[in-house]
Amino acid sequence: MMENLPFDASHPAVRDYLTLIRLQVLTPLSLLINIATVMVCEFMLEPNIETISTLYPSSITPRPSMISVYIVAIYILQVGYCLLLVFSRNPDAKRALVKGCGFPLMLSNWVMALWAISWILQAFLLSTICLGVLLVLLLYANIVLLIYHEPSTKRPLELAFIHAPLRAFMVLPLGVMFPYSLFITLGKTWSPGEPQHYDRGQWSGFVAMLVINLFSILVIAIRRDIVWCVAATWICASIWSLKPKPYIVTVVVVAFTVLHPAALIASTLWGWLRGRRRTGPIALPPDEEGRPNGVPDGERPAREVDAEAIWG
């Protein structure tokens, strides 16, 4: 079939073009499946996604309403991503989409739809596996995207609709969804009718939140990543805003709610000060009026010698 085509399908440019066509069809379809599955599992089934969260409280359970707002924001950014995928004429952006984040993001939408189904079925082992696969896919997509298409403020649309949705999507399973599902799988929860047992798994929650947020603050400080900062801060707020929580977990997430923006501001100021230090004051050559006639540049003029002072 491919041999009868009037062009060479093995040519790299033709292959990239065909890959782009596939992504322009499959990516919006995967997003639509993701949105439809999550909405059906949230609004049409019982127990729904939010109810399952209330049935299995843990030391790191987030507030469901805040996570819902976060997911809606990801969907909105992905709609912009799909529009950019179809209408962009920038060859660098197309190269990044084809060789970088295109297929991992498309697969991530399918995996998240599968996670929603496994969550309402309370198949928490399958849910944890899905979230682990989702995290690996998005981590790979973000790393490859940084290699092929580094973010730049000179391309604001690509920054907003390629880098931002991928970064925000990755921080969600990294920051709370994967560890929370793992906690349920390992039995580190308590009964919703026994809030006095809320300290169950508190040290595991403390270590998980500390390690995850230390990694986040390093990324924020080194890369000055605004999207990661906003996402990590929002997730920390969603965790401490739901009560009851062990004291040590609350202290960690409240502290990082403040530290993430502080690290971003401090890193930005440090970069600004270093830039000013490199471009310091420029030394100007001496004025022509102050140089004696006939004296070459860089030489000192001869002094008059008092013979009487030398010989006495």
mmCIF file of C-alpha atoms in Angstrom:
data_model
loop_
_atom_site.group_PDB
_atom_site.id
_atom_site.type_symbol
_atom_site.label_atom_id
_atom_site.label_comp_id
_atom_site.label_asym_id
_atom_site.label_seq_id
_atom_site.Cartn_x
_atom_site.Cartn_y
_atom_site.Cartn_z
ATOM 1 C CA MET A 1 0.000 0.000 0.000
ATOM 2 C CA MET A 2 2.743 2.466 0.985
ATOM 3 C CA GLU A 3 4.784 1.535 -2.119
ATOM 4 C CA ASN A 4 2.042 2.850 -4.426
ATOM 5 C CA LEU A 5 2.058 6.354 -2.934
ATOM 6 C CA PRO A 6 3.327 9.174 -5.191
ATOM 7 C CA PHE A 7 5.927 10.185 -2.588
ATOM 8 C CA ASP A 8 8.655 8.553 -0.543
ATOM 9 C CA ALA A 9 7.025 7.650 2.789
ATOM 10 C CA SER A 10 10.404 6.733 4.267
ATOM 11 C CA HIS A 11 11.745 10.268 3.925
ATOM 12 C CA PRO A 12 12.229 11.843 7.416
ATOM 13 C CA ALA A 13 10.269 14.994 6.524
ATOM 14 C CA VAL A 14 7.344 12.949 5.181
ATOM 15 C CA ARG A 15 7.369 10.715 8.244
ATOM 16 C CA ASP A 16 7.311 13.737 10.554
ATOM 17 C CA TYR A 17 4.396 15.200 8.587
ATOM 18 C CA LEU A 18 2.419 11.956 8.824
ATOM 19 C CA THR A 19 3.158 11.771 12.549
ATOM 20 C CA LEU A 20 1.882 15.321 12.958
ATOM 21 C CA ILE A 21 -1.349 14.415 11.126
ATOM 22 C CA ARG A 22 -1.868 11.439 13.449
ATOM 23 C CA LEU A 23 -1.302 13.621 16.513
ATOM 24 C CA GLN A 24 -3.752 16.241 15.237
ATOM 25 C CA VAL A 25 -6.429 13.539 15.196
ATOM 26 C CA LEU A 26 -5.500 11.362 18.180
ATOM 27 C CA THR A 27 -4.615 14.055 20.741
ATOM 28 C CA PRO A 28 -8.019 15.845 20.757
ATOM 29 C CA LEU A 29 -9.701 12.430 20.751
ATOM 30 C CA SER A 30 -7.698 11.283 23.792
ATOM 31 C CA LEU A 31 -8.472 14.541 25.619
ATOM 32 C CA LEU A 32 -12.172 14.121 24.868
ATOM 33 C CA ILE A 33 -12.094 10.530 26.196
ATOM 34 C CA ASN A 34 -10.259 11.724 29.317
ATOM 35 C CA ILE A 35 -12.756 14.516 30.038
ATOM 36 C CA ALA A 36 -15.797 12.329 29.311
ATOM 37 C CA THR A 37 -14.584 9.452 31.499
ATOM 38 C CA VAL A 38 -13.731 11.672 34.455
ATOM 39 C CA MET A 39 -17.054 13.542 34.205
ATOM 40 C CA VAL A 40 -19.068 10.307 34.047
ATOM 41 C CA CYS A 41 -17.156 8.886 37.030
ATOM 42 C CA GLU A 42 -17.704 12.109 38.992
ATOM 43 C CA PHE A 43 -21.292 13.127 38.154
ATOM 44 C CA MET A 44 -23.148 10.033 36.945
ATOM 45 C CA LEU A 45 -21.876 7.147 39.064
ATOM 46 C CA GLU A 46 -22.130 6.405 42.758
ATOM 47 C CA PRO A 47 -19.820 6.215 44.589
ATOM 48 C CA ASN A 48 -18.028 8.849 42.539
ATOM 49 C CA ILE A 49 -14.404 9.962 42.562
ATOM 50 C CA GLU A 50 -14.883 12.414 45.435
ATOM 51 C CA THR A 51 -16.832 9.904 47.537
ATOM 52 C CA ILE A 52 -14.008 7.360 47.271
ATOM 53 C CA SER A 53 -11.615 9.989 48.641
ATOM 54 C CA THR A 54 -13.835 10.576 51.678
ATOM 55 C CA LEU A 55 -14.148 6.828 52.288
ATOM 56 C CA TYR A 56 -10.369 6.439 52.529
ATOM 57 C CA PRO A 57 -8.930 9.380 54.486
ATOM 58 C CA SER A 58 -5.184 9.383 55.016
ATOM 59 C CA SER A 59 -2.450 11.682 56.285
ATOM 60 C CA ILE A 60 -1.973 13.159 52.783
ATOM 61 C CA THR A 61 -5.551 13.198 51.449
ATOM 62 C CA PRO A 62 -6.147 16.442 49.496
ATOM 63 C CA ARG A 63 -9.349 18.504 49.429
ATOM 64 C CA PRO A 64 -11.287 17.081 46.436
ATOM 65 C CA SER A 65 -12.720 20.443 45.342
ATOM 66 C CA MET A 66 -9.239 21.968 44.978
ATOM 67 C CA ILE A 67 -7.994 18.980 42.970
ATOM 68 C CA SER A 68 -11.085 19.295 40.746
ATOM 69 C CA VAL A 69 -10.232 22.948 40.020
ATOM 70 C CA TYR A 70 -6.660 21.899 39.239
ATOM 71 C CA ILE A 71 -7.799 19.205 36.786
ATOM 72 C CA VAL A 72 -10.191 21.630 35.045
ATOM 73 C CA ALA A 73 -7.257 24.032 34.592
ATOM 74 C CA ILE A 74 -5.223 21.210 33.001
ATOM 75 C CA TYR A 75 -8.092 20.462 30.611
ATOM 76 C CA ILE A 76 -8.345 24.127 29.591
ATOM 77 C CA LEU A 77 -4.612 24.288 28.929
ATOM 78 C CA GLN A 78 -4.804 21.081 26.907
ATOM 79 C CA VAL A 79 -7.554 22.583 24.724
ATOM 80 C CA GLY A 80 -5.100 25.376 23.911
ATOM 81 C CA TYR A 81 -2.461 22.710 23.261
ATOM 82 C CA CYS A 82 -4.735 20.985 20.735
ATOM 83 C CA LEU A 83 -5.466 24.284 18.957
ATOM 84 C CA LEU A 84 -1.753 25.030 18.775
ATOM 85 C CA LEU A 85 -1.129 21.516 17.487
ATOM 86 C CA VAL A 86 -3.546 22.105 14.593
ATOM 87 C CA PHE A 87 -2.910 25.750 13.708
ATOM 88 C CA SER A 88 0.749 26.378 14.602
ATOM 89 C CA ARG A 89 3.049 27.219 11.675
ATOM 90 C CA ASN A 90 6.254 27.379 13.721
ATOM 91 C CA PRO A 91 8.580 24.561 12.566
ATOM 92 C CA ASP A 92 10.333 24.446 15.955
ATOM 93 C CA ALA A 93 7.013 23.972 17.755
ATOM 94 C CA LYS A 94 5.979 21.229 15.326
ATOM 95 C CA ARG A 95 9.320 19.493 15.838
ATOM 96 C CA ALA A 96 8.835 19.609 19.609
ATOM 97 C CA LEU A 97 5.311 18.207 19.315
ATOM 98 C CA VAL A 98 6.281 15.425 16.925
ATOM 99 C CA LYS A 99 9.592 14.339 18.462
ATOM 100 C CA GLY A 100 8.958 15.348 22.054
ATOM 101 C CA CYS A 101 5.700 15.498 23.950
ATOM 102 C CA GLY A 102 3.072 14.496 21.357
ATOM 103 C CA PHE A 103 2.574 10.785 21.866
ATOM 104 C CA PRO A 104 3.371 10.700 25.631
ATOM 105 C CA LEU A 105 0.697 13.333 26.298
ATOM 106 C CA MET A 106 -1.823 11.522 24.129
ATOM 107 C CA LEU A 107 -1.143 8.260 25.970
ATOM 108 C CA SER A 108 -1.335 10.084 29.310
ATOM 109 C CA ASN A 109 -4.920 11.099 28.606
ATOM 110 C CA TRP A 110 -5.875 7.482 27.975
ATOM 111 C CA VAL A 111 -4.082 6.349 31.139
ATOM 112 C CA MET A 112 -5.881 8.980 33.231
ATOM 113 C CA ALA A 113 -9.238 7.786 31.859
ATOM 114 C CA LEU A 114 -8.299 4.243 32.886
ATOM 115 C CA TRP A 115 -7.267 5.532 36.329
ATOM 116 C CA ALA A 116 -10.717 7.129 36.856
ATOM 117 C CA ILE A 117 -12.427 3.807 36.106
ATOM 118 C CA SER A 118 -10.118 1.843 38.415
ATOM 119 C CA TRP A 119 -10.604 4.456 41.167
ATOM 120 C CA ILE A 120 -14.390 4.224 41.303
ATOM 121 C CA LEU A 121 -14.133 0.416 41.147
ATOM 122 C CA GLN A 122 -11.845 0.712 44.204
ATOM 123 C CA ALA A 123 -9.170 -1.336 42.424
ATOM 124 C CA PHE A 124 -6.432 0.615 44.163
ATOM 125 C CA LEU A 125 -3.525 -1.550 43.024
ATOM 126 C CA LEU A 126 -4.530 -0.950 39.397
ATOM 127 C CA SER A 127 -5.046 2.729 40.235
ATOM 128 C CA THR A 128 -1.518 2.993 41.650
ATOM 129 C CA ILE A 129 -0.053 1.256 38.594
ATOM 130 C CA CYS A 130 -1.941 3.624 36.269
ATOM 131 C CA LEU A 131 -0.681 6.667 38.174
ATOM 132 C CA GLY A 132 2.879 5.311 38.101
ATOM 133 C CA VAL A 133 2.669 4.844 34.324
ATOM 134 C CA LEU A 134 1.131 8.314 33.999
ATOM 135 C CA LEU A 135 3.989 9.840 35.991
ATOM 136 C CA VAL A 136 6.642 8.079 33.878
ATOM 137 C CA LEU A 137 4.996 9.191 30.613
ATOM 138 C CA LEU A 138 4.737 12.817 31.692
ATOM 139 C CA LEU A 139 8.241 12.867 33.165
ATOM 140 C CA TYR A 140 9.607 11.555 29.863
ATOM 141 C CA ALA A 141 7.566 14.105 27.886
ATOM 142 C CA ASN A 142 8.835 17.009 29.992
ATOM 143 C CA ILE A 143 12.481 15.936 29.764
ATOM 144 C CA VAL A 144 12.336 15.455 25.988
ATOM 145 C CA LEU A 145 10.499 18.759 25.596
ATOM 146 C CA LEU A 146 13.285 20.573 27.437
ATOM 147 C CA ILE A 147 15.797 18.992 25.030
ATOM 148 C CA TYR A 148 13.967 19.735 21.785
ATOM 149 C CA HIS A 149 12.160 22.944 22.688
ATOM 150 C CA GLU A 150 13.415 24.813 25.729
ATOM 151 C CA PRO A 151 10.831 27.265 27.155
ATOM 152 C CA SER A 152 11.301 30.918 26.256
ATOM 153 C CA THR A 153 9.352 34.083 27.061
ATOM 154 C CA LYS A 154 9.860 35.099 23.412
ATOM 155 C CA ARG A 155 7.249 32.424 22.499
ATOM 156 C CA PRO A 156 4.428 33.049 25.014
ATOM 157 C CA LEU A 157 1.796 30.888 23.280
ATOM 158 C CA GLU A 158 4.066 27.855 23.240
ATOM 159 C CA LEU A 159 5.059 28.533 26.833
ATOM 160 C CA ALA A 160 1.392 28.695 27.886
ATOM 161 C CA PHE A 161 -0.037 25.823 25.817
ATOM 162 C CA ILE A 162 2.845 23.360 25.425
ATOM 163 C CA HIS A 163 5.087 23.660 28.478
ATOM 164 C CA ALA A 164 2.461 24.715 31.040
ATOM 165 C CA PRO A 165 -0.063 21.867 30.541
ATOM 166 C CA LEU A 166 2.668 19.229 30.490
ATOM 167 C CA ARG A 167 4.332 20.600 33.613
ATOM 168 C CA ALA A 168 1.056 21.009 35.525
ATOM 169 C CA PHE A 169 -0.140 17.567 34.432
ATOM 170 C CA MET A 170 3.078 15.966 35.697
ATOM 171 C CA VAL A 171 3.059 17.706 39.093
ATOM 172 C CA LEU A 172 -0.437 16.346 39.869
ATOM 173 C CA PRO A 173 0.461 12.621 40.111
ATOM 174 C CA LEU A 174 3.912 13.464 41.453
ATOM 175 C CA GLY A 175 2.683 15.751 44.211
ATOM 176 C CA VAL A 176 -0.369 13.924 45.538
ATOM 177 C CA MET A 177 -2.246 11.408 43.354
ATOM 178 C CA PHE A 178 0.377 8.667 43.152
ATOM 179 C CA PRO A 179 1.455 8.764 46.843
ATOM 180 C CA TYR A 180 -2.194 8.958 47.996
ATOM 181 C CA SER A 181 -3.216 5.939 45.911
ATOM 182 C CA LEU A 182 -0.128 4.087 47.168
ATOM 183 C CA PHE A 183 -1.090 4.864 50.775
ATOM 184 C CA ILE A 184 -4.558 3.385 50.228
ATOM 185 C CA THR A 185 -3.048 0.288 48.590
ATOM 186 C CA LEU A 186 -0.710 -0.193 51.572
ATOM 187 C CA GLY A 187 -3.534 0.297 54.079
ATOM 188 C CA LYS A 188 -2.217 3.566 55.566
ATOM 189 C CA THR A 189 -5.731 5.010 56.009
ATOM 190 C CA TRP A 190 -8.335 5.172 58.733
ATOM 191 C CA SER A 191 -12.087 4.759 58.843
ATOM 192 C CA PRO A 192 -14.025 7.979 58.155
ATOM 193 C CA GLY A 193 -15.983 7.336 61.393
ATOM 194 C CA GLU A 194 -12.806 7.208 63.485
ATOM 195 C CA PRO A 195 -11.051 10.586 63.117
ATOM 196 C CA GLN A 196 -9.177 9.937 66.365
ATOM 197 C CA HIS A 197 -6.968 7.557 64.379
ATOM 198 C CA TYR A 198 -5.822 10.257 61.991
ATOM 199 C CA ASP A 199 -2.197 9.776 63.058
ATOM 200 C CA ARG A 200 -2.069 6.398 61.276
ATOM 201 C CA GLY A 201 0.700 6.575 58.703
ATOM 202 C CA GLN A 202 1.792 10.035 59.845
ATOM 203 C CA TRP A 203 5.524 9.361 59.508
ATOM 204 C CA SER A 204 5.062 7.896 56.045
ATOM 205 C CA GLY A 205 3.082 10.994 55.083
ATOM 206 C CA PHE A 206 5.741 13.243 56.596
ATOM 207 C CA VAL A 207 8.564 11.566 54.637
ATOM 208 C CA ALA A 208 6.568 11.491 51.386
ATOM 209 C CA MET A 209 5.608 15.171 51.549
ATOM 210 C CA LEU A 210 9.093 16.224 52.633
ATOM 211 C CA VAL A 211 10.899 14.369 49.824
ATOM 212 C CA ILE A 212 8.439 15.391 47.101
ATOM 213 C CA ASN A 213 8.458 19.048 48.086
ATOM 214 C CA LEU A 214 12.232 19.190 48.517
ATOM 215 C CA PHE A 215 12.537 17.937 44.949
ATOM 216 C CA SER A 216 9.968 20.523 43.821
ATOM 217 C CA ILE A 217 11.709 23.408 45.546
ATOM 218 C CA LEU A 218 15.038 22.427 43.945
ATOM 219 C CA VAL A 219 13.445 22.479 40.494
ATOM 220 C CA ILE A 220 11.739 25.797 41.212
ATOM 221 C CA ALA A 221 14.949 27.413 42.465
ATOM 222 C CA ILE A 222 17.204 26.079 39.700
ATOM 223 C CA ARG A 223 14.884 26.550 36.724
ATOM 224 C CA ARG A 224 12.743 29.412 38.091
ATOM 225 C CA ASP A 225 9.692 27.436 36.995
ATOM 226 C CA ILE A 226 6.538 29.489 37.618
ATOM 227 C CA VAL A 227 4.133 26.716 36.567
ATOM 228 C CA TRP A 228 5.755 24.168 38.902
ATOM 229 C CA CYS A 229 5.709 26.726 41.718
ATOM 230 C CA VAL A 230 1.986 27.474 41.330
ATOM 231 C CA ALA A 231 1.111 23.782 40.947
ATOM 232 C CA ALA A 232 3.151 22.603 43.948
ATOM 233 C CA THR A 233 1.847 25.427 46.136
ATOM 234 C CA TRP A 234 -1.768 24.646 45.189
ATOM 235 C CA ILE A 235 -1.318 20.950 45.959
ATOM 236 C CA CYS A 236 0.235 21.720 49.363
ATOM 237 C CA ALA A 237 -2.705 24.007 50.154
ATOM 238 C CA SER A 238 -5.170 21.291 49.114
ATOM 239 C CA ILE A 239 -3.555 18.878 51.595
ATOM 240 C CA TRP A 240 -3.410 21.071 54.711
ATOM 241 C CA SER A 241 -6.856 22.599 54.054
ATOM 242 C CA LEU A 242 -8.556 19.221 54.633
ATOM 243 C CA LYS A 243 -8.843 18.274 58.313
ATOM 244 C CA PRO A 244 -7.954 16.290 60.342
ATOM 245 C CA LYS A 245 -4.288 15.853 59.540
ATOM 246 C CA PRO A 246 -1.281 14.756 61.637
ATOM 247 C CA TYR A 247 0.586 17.737 63.025
ATOM 248 C CA ILE A 248 3.919 16.902 61.408
ATOM 249 C CA VAL A 249 2.347 16.534 57.951
ATOM 250 C CA THR A 250 0.478 19.815 58.369
ATOM 251 C CA VAL A 251 3.661 21.624 59.374
ATOM 252 C CA VAL A 252 5.509 20.325 56.285
ATOM 253 C CA VAL A 253 2.855 21.232 53.713
ATOM 254 C CA VAL A 254 2.135 24.634 55.304
ATOM 255 C CA ALA A 255 5.856 25.411 55.325
ATOM 256 C CA PHE A 256 6.265 24.496 51.660
ATOM 257 C CA THR A 257 3.179 26.509 50.734
ATOM 258 C CA VAL A 258 5.274 29.506 51.780
ATOM 259 C CA LEU A 259 8.688 28.215 50.682
ATOM 260 C CA HIS A 260 7.810 27.449 47.062
ATOM 261 C CA PRO A 261 6.935 31.065 46.144
ATOM 262 C CA ALA A 262 9.791 32.330 48.329
ATOM 263 C CA ALA A 263 12.275 30.104 46.465
ATOM 264 C CA LEU A 264 11.000 31.378 43.115
ATOM 265 C CA ILE A 265 11.284 35.025 44.181
ATOM 266 C CA ALA A 266 14.743 34.526 45.719
ATOM 267 C CA SER A 267 16.030 32.680 42.653
ATOM 268 C CA THR A 268 14.678 35.374 40.320
ATOM 269 C CA LEU A 269 16.286 38.160 42.371
ATOM 270 C CA TRP A 270 19.582 36.270 42.512
ATOM 271 C CA GLY A 271 19.603 35.848 38.747
ATOM 272 C CA TRP A 272 18.813 39.532 38.275
ATOM 273 C CA LEU A 273 21.621 40.606 40.609
ATOM 274 C CA ARG A 274 24.116 38.273 38.905
ATOM 275 C CA GLY A 275 23.146 39.712 35.548
ATOM 276 C CA ARG A 276 23.750 43.241 36.796
ATOM 277 C CA ARG A 277 27.101 42.246 38.280
ATOM 278 C CA ARG A 278 28.278 40.840 34.939
ATOM 279 C CA THR A 279 27.306 44.031 33.119
ATOM 280 C CA GLY A 280 28.946 46.426 35.611
ATOM 281 C CA PRO A 281 30.315 49.912 34.920
ATOM 282 C CA ILE A 282 32.427 50.224 31.758
ATOM 283 C CA ALA A 283 35.871 51.827 32.061
ATOM 284 C CA LEU A 284 36.136 54.775 29.635
ATOM 285 C CA PRO A 285 39.429 55.896 28.036
ATOM 286 C CA PRO A 286 40.973 59.144 29.337
ATOM 287 C CA ASP A 287 39.902 62.417 27.745
ATOM 288 C CA GLU A 288 41.980 63.773 24.914
ATOM 289 C CA GLU A 289 42.189 67.194 26.590
ATOM 290 C CA GLY A 290 43.921 65.781 29.656
ATOM 291 C CA ARG A 291 46.707 64.111 27.620
ATOM 292 C CA PRO A 292 49.892 66.184 26.868
ATOM 293 C CA ASN A 293 50.647 66.815 23.211
ATOM 294 C CA GLY A 294 52.899 64.293 21.533
ATOM 295 C CA VAL A 295 52.565 61.654 24.281
ATOM 296 C CA PRO A 296 51.331 58.279 22.943
ATOM 297 C CA ASP A 297 48.319 56.641 24.565
ATOM 298 C CA GLY A 298 49.246 54.557 27.587
ATOM 299 C CA GLU A 299 52.613 56.324 28.311
ATOM 300 C CA ARG A 300 53.308 58.746 31.148
ATOM 301 C CA PRO A 301 54.781 62.163 30.270
ATOM 302 C CA ALA A 302 58.369 62.922 31.310
ATOM 303 C CA ARG A 303 58.835 64.975 34.524
ATOM 304 C CA GLU A 304 61.010 68.057 34.778
ATOM 305 C CA VAL A 305 64.119 67.378 36.835
ATOM 306 C CA ASP A 306 65.485 69.987 39.280
ATOM 307 C CA ALA A 307 69.303 69.616 38.964
ATOM 308 C CA GLU A 308 70.075 71.798 42.009
ATOM 309 C CA ALA A 309 67.821 69.570 44.172
ATOM 310 C CA ILE A 310 69.659 66.452 42.989
ATOM 311 C CA TRP A 311 73.242 67.719 43.290
ATOM 312 C CA GLY A 312 72.664 69.847 46.315
#
